XYZ file of C-alpha atoms in Angstrom:
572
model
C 21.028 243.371 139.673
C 17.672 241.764 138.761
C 14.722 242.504 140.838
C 14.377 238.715 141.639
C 17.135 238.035 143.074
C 17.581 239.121 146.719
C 21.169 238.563 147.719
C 23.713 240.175 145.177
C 26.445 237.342 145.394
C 26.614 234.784 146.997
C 29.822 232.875 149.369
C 31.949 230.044 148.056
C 33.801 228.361 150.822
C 35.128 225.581 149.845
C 36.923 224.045 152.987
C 38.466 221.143 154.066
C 37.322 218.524 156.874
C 39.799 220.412 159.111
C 39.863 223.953 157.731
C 38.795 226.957 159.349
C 38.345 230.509 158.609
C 38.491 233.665 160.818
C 35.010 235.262 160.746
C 35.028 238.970 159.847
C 32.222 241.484 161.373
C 28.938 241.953 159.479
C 28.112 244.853 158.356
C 25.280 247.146 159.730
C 22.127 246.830 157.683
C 22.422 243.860 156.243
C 19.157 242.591 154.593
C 18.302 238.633 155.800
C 16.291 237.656 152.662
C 18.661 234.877 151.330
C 17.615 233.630 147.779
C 15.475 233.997 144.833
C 12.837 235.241 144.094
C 12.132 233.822 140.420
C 8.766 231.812 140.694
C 10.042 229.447 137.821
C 13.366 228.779 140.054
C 10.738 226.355 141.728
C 10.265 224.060 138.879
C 12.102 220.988 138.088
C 11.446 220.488 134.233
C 10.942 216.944 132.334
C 12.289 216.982 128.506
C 10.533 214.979 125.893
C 10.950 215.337 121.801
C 7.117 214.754 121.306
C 7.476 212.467 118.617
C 9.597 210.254 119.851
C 7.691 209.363 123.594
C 5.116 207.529 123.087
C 2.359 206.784 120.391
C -0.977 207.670 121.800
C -2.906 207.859 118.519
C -2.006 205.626 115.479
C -4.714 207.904 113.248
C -2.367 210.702 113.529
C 0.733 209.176 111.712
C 0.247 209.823 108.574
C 2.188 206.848 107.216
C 1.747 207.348 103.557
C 2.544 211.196 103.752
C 5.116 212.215 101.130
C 5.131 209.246 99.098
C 8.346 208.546 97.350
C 9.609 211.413 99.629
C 8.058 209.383 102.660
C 8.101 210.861 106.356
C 7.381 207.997 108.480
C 9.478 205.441 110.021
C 13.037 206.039 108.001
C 15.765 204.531 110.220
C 19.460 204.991 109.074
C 22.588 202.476 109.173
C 23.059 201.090 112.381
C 25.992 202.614 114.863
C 27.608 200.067 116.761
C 24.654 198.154 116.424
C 21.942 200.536 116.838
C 19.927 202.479 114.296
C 18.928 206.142 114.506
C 16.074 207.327 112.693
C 15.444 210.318 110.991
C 11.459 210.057 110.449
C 8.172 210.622 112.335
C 7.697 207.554 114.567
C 3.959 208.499 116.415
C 4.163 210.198 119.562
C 1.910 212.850 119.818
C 0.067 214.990 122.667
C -2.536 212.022 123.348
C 0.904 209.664 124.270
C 1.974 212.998 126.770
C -1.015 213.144 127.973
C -1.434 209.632 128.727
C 1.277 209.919 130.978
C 1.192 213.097 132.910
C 1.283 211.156 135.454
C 3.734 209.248 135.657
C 6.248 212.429 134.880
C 4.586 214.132 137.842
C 4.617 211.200 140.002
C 8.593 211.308 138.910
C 9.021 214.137 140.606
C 8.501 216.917 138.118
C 6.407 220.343 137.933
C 6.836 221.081 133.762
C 7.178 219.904 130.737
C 9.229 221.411 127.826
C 7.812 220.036 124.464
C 9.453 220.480 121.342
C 7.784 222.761 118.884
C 4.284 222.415 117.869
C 4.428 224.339 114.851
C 3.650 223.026 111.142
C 6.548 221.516 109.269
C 7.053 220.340 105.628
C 5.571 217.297 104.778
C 8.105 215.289 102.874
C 12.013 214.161 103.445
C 14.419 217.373 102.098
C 16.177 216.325 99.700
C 18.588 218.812 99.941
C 22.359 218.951 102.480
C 24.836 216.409 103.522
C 23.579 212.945 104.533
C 23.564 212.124 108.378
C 26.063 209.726 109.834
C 27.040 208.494 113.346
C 28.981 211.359 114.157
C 27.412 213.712 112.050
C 25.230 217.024 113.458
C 23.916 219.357 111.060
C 23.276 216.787 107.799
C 19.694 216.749 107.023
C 19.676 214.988 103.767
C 16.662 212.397 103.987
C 15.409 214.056 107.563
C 11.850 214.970 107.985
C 10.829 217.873 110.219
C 9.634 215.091 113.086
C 11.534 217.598 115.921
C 9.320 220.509 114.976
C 12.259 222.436 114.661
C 11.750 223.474 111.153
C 8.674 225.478 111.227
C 6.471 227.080 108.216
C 3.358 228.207 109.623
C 3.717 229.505 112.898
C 0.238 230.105 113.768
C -0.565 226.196 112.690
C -0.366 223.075 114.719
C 1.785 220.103 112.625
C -1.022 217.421 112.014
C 1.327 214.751 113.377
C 0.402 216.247 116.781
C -3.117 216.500 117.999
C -6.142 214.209 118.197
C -10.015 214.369 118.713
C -10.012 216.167 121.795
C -6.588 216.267 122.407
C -5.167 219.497 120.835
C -2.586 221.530 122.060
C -5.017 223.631 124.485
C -6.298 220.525 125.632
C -2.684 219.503 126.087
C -2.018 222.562 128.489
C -5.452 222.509 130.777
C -4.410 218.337 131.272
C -1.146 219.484 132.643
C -2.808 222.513 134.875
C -4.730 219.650 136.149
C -1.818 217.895 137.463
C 0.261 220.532 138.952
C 2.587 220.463 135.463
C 3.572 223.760 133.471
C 3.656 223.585 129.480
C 6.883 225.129 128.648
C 6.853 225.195 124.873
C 10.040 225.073 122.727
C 10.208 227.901 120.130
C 11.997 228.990 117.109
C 13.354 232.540 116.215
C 16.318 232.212 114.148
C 14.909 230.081 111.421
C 12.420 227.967 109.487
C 13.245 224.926 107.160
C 15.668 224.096 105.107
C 15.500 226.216 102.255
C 18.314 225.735 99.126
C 20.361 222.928 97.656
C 17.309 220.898 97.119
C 17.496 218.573 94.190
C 14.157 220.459 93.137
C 12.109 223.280 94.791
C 9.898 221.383 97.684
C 6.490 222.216 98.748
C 6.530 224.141 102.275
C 10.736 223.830 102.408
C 11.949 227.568 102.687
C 8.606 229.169 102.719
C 6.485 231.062 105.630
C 3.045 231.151 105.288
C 0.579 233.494 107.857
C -2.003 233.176 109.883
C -4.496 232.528 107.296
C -2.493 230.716 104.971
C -1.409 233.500 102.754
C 2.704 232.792 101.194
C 4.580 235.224 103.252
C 8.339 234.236 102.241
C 9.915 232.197 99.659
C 13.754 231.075 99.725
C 13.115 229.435 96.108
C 15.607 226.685 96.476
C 18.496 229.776 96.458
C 21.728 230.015 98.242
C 21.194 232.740 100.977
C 23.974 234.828 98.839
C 21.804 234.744 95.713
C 18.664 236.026 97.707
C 17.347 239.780 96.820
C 15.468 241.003 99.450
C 15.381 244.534 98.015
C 13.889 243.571 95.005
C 12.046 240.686 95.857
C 8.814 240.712 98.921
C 8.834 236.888 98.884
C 12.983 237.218 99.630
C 12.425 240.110 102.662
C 11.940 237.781 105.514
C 15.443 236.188 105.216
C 19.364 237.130 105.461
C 21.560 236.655 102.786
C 24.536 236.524 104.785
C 25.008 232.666 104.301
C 27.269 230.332 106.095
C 30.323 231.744 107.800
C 33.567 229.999 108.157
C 34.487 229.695 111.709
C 38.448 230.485 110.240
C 36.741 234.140 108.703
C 35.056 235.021 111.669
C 32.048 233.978 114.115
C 30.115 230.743 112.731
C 27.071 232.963 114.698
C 27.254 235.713 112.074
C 25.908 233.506 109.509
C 23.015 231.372 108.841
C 22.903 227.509 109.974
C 23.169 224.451 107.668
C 20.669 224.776 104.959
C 18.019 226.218 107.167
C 15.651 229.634 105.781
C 17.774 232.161 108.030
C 15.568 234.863 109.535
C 16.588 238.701 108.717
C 16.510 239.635 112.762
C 16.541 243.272 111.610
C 13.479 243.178 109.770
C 10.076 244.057 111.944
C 8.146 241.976 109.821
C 9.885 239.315 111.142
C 9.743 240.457 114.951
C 5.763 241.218 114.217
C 5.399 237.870 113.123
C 7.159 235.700 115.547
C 6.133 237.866 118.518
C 2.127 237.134 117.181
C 2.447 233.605 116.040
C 4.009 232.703 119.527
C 1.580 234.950 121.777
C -0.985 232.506 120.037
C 0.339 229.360 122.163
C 0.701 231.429 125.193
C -3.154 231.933 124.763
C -3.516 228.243 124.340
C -1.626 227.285 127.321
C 1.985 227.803 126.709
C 3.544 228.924 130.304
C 7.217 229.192 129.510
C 9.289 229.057 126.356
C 12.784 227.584 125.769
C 14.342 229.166 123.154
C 16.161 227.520 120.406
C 19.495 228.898 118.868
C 19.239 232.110 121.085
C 23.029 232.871 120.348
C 22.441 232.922 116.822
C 20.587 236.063 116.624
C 21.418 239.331 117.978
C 20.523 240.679 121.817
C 18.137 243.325 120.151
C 16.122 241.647 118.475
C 15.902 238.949 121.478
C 15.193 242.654 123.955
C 12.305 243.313 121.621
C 10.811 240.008 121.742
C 10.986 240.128 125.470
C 9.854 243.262 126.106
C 6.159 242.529 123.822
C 6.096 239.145 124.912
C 6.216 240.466 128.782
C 3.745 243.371 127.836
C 1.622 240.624 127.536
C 2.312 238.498 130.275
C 4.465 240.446 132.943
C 7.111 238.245 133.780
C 6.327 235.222 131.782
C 9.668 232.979 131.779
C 12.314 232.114 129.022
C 15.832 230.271 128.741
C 17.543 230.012 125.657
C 19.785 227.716 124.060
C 23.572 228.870 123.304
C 25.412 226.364 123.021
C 28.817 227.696 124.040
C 31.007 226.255 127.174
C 31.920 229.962 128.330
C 30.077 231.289 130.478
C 30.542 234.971 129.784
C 29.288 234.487 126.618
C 26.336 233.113 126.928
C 25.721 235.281 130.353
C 24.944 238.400 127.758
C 21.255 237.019 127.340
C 20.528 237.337 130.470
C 21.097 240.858 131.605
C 18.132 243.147 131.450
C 19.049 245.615 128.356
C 19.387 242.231 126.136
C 15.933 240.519 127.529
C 16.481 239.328 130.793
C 16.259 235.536 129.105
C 18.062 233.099 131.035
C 19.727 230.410 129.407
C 20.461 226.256 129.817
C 23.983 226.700 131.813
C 26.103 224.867 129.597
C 29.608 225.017 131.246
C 27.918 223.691 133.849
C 26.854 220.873 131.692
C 30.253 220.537 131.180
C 31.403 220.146 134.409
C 28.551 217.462 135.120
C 29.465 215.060 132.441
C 33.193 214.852 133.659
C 31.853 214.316 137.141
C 29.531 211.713 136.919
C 30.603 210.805 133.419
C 33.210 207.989 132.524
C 35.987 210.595 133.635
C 35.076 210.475 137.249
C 36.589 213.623 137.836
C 35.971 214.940 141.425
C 33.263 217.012 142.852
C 35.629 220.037 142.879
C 35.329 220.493 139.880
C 31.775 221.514 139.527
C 33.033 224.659 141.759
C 34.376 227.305 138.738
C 30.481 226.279 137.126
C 28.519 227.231 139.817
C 29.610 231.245 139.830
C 28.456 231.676 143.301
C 30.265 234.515 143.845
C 31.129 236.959 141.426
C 29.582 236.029 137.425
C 28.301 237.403 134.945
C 25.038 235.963 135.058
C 22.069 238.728 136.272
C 20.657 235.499 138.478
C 22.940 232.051 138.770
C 19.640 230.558 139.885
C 17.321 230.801 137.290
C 19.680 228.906 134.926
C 18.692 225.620 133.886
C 20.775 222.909 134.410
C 21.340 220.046 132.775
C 23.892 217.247 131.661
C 22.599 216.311 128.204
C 20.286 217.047 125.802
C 18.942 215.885 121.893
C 21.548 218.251 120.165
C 24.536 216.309 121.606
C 25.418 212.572 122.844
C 23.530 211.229 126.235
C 25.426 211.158 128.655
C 27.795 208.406 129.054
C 27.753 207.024 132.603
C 26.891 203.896 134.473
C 23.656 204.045 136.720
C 25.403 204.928 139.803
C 26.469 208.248 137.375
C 22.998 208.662 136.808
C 21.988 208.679 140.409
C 24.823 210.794 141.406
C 24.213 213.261 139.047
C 20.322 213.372 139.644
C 21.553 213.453 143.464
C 23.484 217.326 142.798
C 20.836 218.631 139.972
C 18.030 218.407 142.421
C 20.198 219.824 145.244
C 22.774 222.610 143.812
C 21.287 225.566 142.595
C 19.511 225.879 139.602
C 16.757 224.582 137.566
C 17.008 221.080 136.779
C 16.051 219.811 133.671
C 15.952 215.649 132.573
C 15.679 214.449 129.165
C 13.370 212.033 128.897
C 14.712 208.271 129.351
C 17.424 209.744 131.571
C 15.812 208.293 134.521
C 16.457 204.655 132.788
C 19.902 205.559 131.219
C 17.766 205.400 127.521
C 20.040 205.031 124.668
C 23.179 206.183 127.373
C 26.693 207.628 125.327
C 24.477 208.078 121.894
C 24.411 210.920 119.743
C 21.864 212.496 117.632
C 22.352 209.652 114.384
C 23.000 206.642 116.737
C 20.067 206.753 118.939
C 20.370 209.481 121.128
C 16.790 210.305 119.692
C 15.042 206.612 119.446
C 11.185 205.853 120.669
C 10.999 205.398 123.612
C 7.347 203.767 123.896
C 4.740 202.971 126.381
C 6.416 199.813 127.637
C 9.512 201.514 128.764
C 7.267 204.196 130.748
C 5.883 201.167 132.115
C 8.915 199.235 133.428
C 10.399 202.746 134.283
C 9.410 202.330 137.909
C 12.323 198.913 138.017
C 15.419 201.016 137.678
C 17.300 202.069 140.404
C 17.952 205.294 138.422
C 14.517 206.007 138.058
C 13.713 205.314 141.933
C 16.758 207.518 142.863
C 15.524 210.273 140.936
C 11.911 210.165 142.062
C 13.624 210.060 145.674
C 15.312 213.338 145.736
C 13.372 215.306 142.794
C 10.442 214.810 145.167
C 12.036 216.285 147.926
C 13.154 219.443 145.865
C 9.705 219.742 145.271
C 8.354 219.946 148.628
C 11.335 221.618 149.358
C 11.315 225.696 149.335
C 15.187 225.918 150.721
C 16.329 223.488 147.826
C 14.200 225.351 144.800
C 15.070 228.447 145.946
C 17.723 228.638 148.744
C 21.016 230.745 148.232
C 23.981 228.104 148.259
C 26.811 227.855 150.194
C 29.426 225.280 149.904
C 31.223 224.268 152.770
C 32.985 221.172 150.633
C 33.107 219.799 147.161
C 36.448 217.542 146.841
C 36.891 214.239 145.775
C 34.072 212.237 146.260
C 32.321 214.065 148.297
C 30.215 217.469 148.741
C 28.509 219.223 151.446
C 26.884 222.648 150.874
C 23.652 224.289 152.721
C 20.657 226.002 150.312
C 19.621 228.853 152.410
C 15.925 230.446 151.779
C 14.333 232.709 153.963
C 11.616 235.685 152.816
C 8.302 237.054 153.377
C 8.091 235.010 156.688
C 9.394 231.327 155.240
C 13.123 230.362 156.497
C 14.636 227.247 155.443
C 17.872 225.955 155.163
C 18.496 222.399 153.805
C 21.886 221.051 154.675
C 23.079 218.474 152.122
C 25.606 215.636 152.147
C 26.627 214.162 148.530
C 28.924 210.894 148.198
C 29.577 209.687 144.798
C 31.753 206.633 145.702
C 31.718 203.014 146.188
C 31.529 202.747 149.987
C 29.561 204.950 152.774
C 31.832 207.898 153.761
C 31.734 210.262 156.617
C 31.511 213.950 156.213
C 33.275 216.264 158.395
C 32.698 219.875 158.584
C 34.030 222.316 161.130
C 33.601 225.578 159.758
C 30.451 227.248 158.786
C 28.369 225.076 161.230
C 24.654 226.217 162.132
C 24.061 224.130 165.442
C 21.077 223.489 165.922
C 17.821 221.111 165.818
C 17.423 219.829 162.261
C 15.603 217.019 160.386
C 16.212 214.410 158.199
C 14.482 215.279 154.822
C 13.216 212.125 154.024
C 11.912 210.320 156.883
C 11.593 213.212 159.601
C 14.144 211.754 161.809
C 15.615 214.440 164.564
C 18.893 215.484 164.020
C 20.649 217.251 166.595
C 24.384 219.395 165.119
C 26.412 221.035 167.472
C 29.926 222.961 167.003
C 30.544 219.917 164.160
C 28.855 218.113 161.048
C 30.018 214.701 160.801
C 27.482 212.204 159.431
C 27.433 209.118 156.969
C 26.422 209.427 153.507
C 25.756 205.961 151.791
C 27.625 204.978 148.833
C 26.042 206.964 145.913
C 23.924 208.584 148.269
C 22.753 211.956 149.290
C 21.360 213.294 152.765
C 19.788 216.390 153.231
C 19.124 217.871 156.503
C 16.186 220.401 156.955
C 16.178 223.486 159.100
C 12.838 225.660 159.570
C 14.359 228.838 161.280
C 16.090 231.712 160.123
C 20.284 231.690 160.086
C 21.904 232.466 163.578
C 25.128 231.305 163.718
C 27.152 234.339 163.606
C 30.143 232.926 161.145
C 27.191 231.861 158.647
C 25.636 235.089 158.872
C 29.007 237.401 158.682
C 30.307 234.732 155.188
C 26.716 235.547 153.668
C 26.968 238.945 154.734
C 30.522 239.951 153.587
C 29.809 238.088 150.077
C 27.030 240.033 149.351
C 29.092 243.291 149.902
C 31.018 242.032 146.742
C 30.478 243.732 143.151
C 28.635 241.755 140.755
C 28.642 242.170 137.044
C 25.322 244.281 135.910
């Protein structure tokens, strides 16, 4: 079990209006610390792909770079009327930092940035051309993401301005209460092979001082000699893998420079380059295609990177809808890195999505009881992202899905124009990645999504019970869900009782099992609240209350459900 998490398991009780349960006896000894104890569990994270926020600093564009191979401003075909684009459009760390504010006056405590590393400097010429439905096709695409790194050590020049590198970056967020969590890259670099003609930086790693580390030479990863050649040792030459002749996560991905995980040159170098950006300000990383390299290599990165900085945070990206799958990263002997809780993604998007599907079914995602996962509440949570289509939903989705990410357990993550509905139901070649701009920031504040979401994310951040707090759910059906977020340790006790309704009319909620009586408070405007032997309150239409309780659990059924669920095994 990890260290920083106090209770084992944790109860699911999902009961009716009516339904009751017969209270077994607690057990002698019980310990009363409810919760976690991750510090990052705290955070509520704001997503932006640099380059495509906002445009503090024209001089950095380099409009002219890569001539007949340009980089700047290349949109594609239009999808259903709106155009993708696949090069650099401006935004840079002086647009960010511009606007600190506004992201933490939005609610959040952190930023995850794409990566800052350098990339090449013209369009690759080589792989399938993108399309509207296309993933993976990087014909004509520049390395605007960041994603296709070649120096590690070296910031990408699109990036930083006269006083405004990525240091600077970091100390302007410190300033505001905001924590730099910095998107890396293990598993790869850039494209590297089917290029029309070998391109400067594509498929090459150059060191800290500039030296040519690794060359892919325009070759097929199967042509590669890494025996016989230095310039070949950094990479695999698995190659692609047909998902029909075994795991797709065996191979390499697209045309990318595929990383040889069990070479230590490569662990030396990536475990240096990115304890550079820690020193500059880098608090957290997010790592990108976790799944696609093995849990030893990933323990070893860990391990040095913690030796460093004793229990700096990570969550990694594997993009798989099982949960037992992607679970594996996060127990101790493969890293202890948590990871964005796709099924739970899942789940979201059919709830608050066009399906409309009820709150019920958010239940088998949340693994409150027995899971795989080391510690359900230090995954990060989330309902779309850059690598897949927005998500489809009207703003009353939007609200209602803010409304359970910044109550149900977890760490809630946004990507950026999410609290307007930006570029809603687009993928990756149809928008899903489009400016957004200074203008939009500024109008932000008009949308009832965005004034929802600074509503409640607010509250989770003054709120220990909601960052932290075990959950319990007493109801998710239908429209509607009631569950309490329990926190008590080291003197604080909290519990925060909270009322969801996703529909189009105010409902009442009705609970009569699992009830703390009690003086509580309204969350939001301090109003007493007196319950009894019964909850039964109105929720608005599309609306959340949460009820706040400073004192430590007494009501014996409570106690005796948390009690008997944490006598239950839990995978190690």
């Amino acid at each position: 079990m990890s260290a920083r998490l106090l209770t084992s398991v944790f109860v699911l009780a999902l009961l009716s209006a009516c339904a009751s349960t017969p209270a077994p006896r607690a057990g002698a000894g019980v310990d009363e610390a409810y919760g976690t104890l991750e510090p990052f569990a705290s955070e509520a994270v704001y997503f932006v792909v640099t380059d495509r926020f906002v445009n503090g600093d024209p001089g950095n564009d380099h409009r002219e770079q890569g001539g007949a191979r340009r980089t700047f401003d290349i949109p594609l075909e239009p999808c259903d009327g709106v155009a993708g684009n696949i090069g650099y459009l401006g935004g840079d760390f002086r647009g960010l930092a511009d606007n600190l504010d506004y992201i933490r006056d939005l609610g959040f405590s952190a930023v995850w940035i794409t990566p800052v590393v350098d990339n090449p400097d013209e369009a690759f010429t080589g792989g399938q051309p993108p399309g509207c439905n296309s993933s993976l096709a990087d014909h004509g695409k520049t390395g605007y993401h960041g994603y296709w790194g070649v120096n590690f050590f070296e910031i990408d020049e699109h990036l930083p301005s006269p006083g405004m590198g990525f240091a600077d970056l970091a100390a302007a967020m410190r300033a505001r209460e905001l924590r730099l969590v910095l998107d890396i890259v293990g598993n790869h670099g850039s494209p590297a092979w089917s290029m029309t003609a070998d391109q400067p930086k594509f498929g090459k790693v150059f060191g800290r001082d500039g030296r040519l580390l690794a060359d892919h030479q325009n070759l097929p990863p199967q042509r590669l000699d890494p025996a016989g050649n230095p310039l070949h040792a950094f990479y695999s030459n698995v190659g692609p893998v047909d998902a029909a002749q075994g795991s797709i996560y065996d191979g390499n991905l697209a045309q990318l420079s595929d990383f040889d995980a069990a070479n230590p040159a490569v662990l030396d170098y990536l475990v240096e380059a990115y304890s550079h950006w820690i020193d500059q300000g880098a608090e957290a990383f997010r790592i990108d295609t976790i799944g696609w390299m093995p849990s030893s290599f990933w323990k070893q990165f860990a391990d040095r990177i913690r030796a460093k900085r004793p229990g700096f945070f990570m969550f990694g990206e594997a993009f798989d809808y099982d949960a037992a799958n992607i679970a594996v990263h996060t127990r101790p002997e493969n890293g202890g890195v948590s990871v964005l809780d796709f099924p739970m993604k899942q789940a979201m998007e059919e709830v608050f999505g066009t399906k409309q599907a009820g709150f019920e079914r958010l239940a088998p995602a949340l693994l409150l009881g027995e899971g795989p996962y080391a510690n359900v509440y230090d995954l990060a949570t989330f309902y779309d992202n850059h690598d897949m289509p927005r998500m489809e939903a009207s703003d009353e989705g939007f609200i209602d899905a803010h409304n359970w990410l910044f109550t149900a357990r977890g760490i809630p993550v946004v990507y950026y124009g999410s609290e307007v509905g930006f570029m809603r139901g687009r993928g990756e070649h149809a928008g899903n990645r489009n400016y957004f701009g200074q203008a939009r920031i500024d109008a932000a504040p008009e949308s009832a999504i965005h004034r929802h979401l600074r509503r409640i994310a607010t509250l989770r951040r003054d709120t220990p019970a909601l960052q932290r707090g075990l959950q319990v759910d007493l109801r998710l059906e239908g429209d509607t869900a009631a569950f309490y977020r329990i926190y008590q340790h080291a003197g604080t006790a909290q519990t925060a009782l909270v009322l969801l309704n996703k529909g189009d009319r105010a409902q009442r909620i009705t609970v009569d099992a699992l009830v703390q009586p009690g003086a509580w408070r309204d969350a939001f405007d301090g109003t007493p609240v007196r319950i009894d032997t019964r909850i039964d309150l109105e929720v608005p239409a599309h609306g959340v209350r949460v009820l706040l309780r400073d004192a430590p659990v007494d009501a014996p059924a409570l106690k005796t459900a948390v009690a008997t669920a944490m006598a239950r095994p839990r995978a190690e």
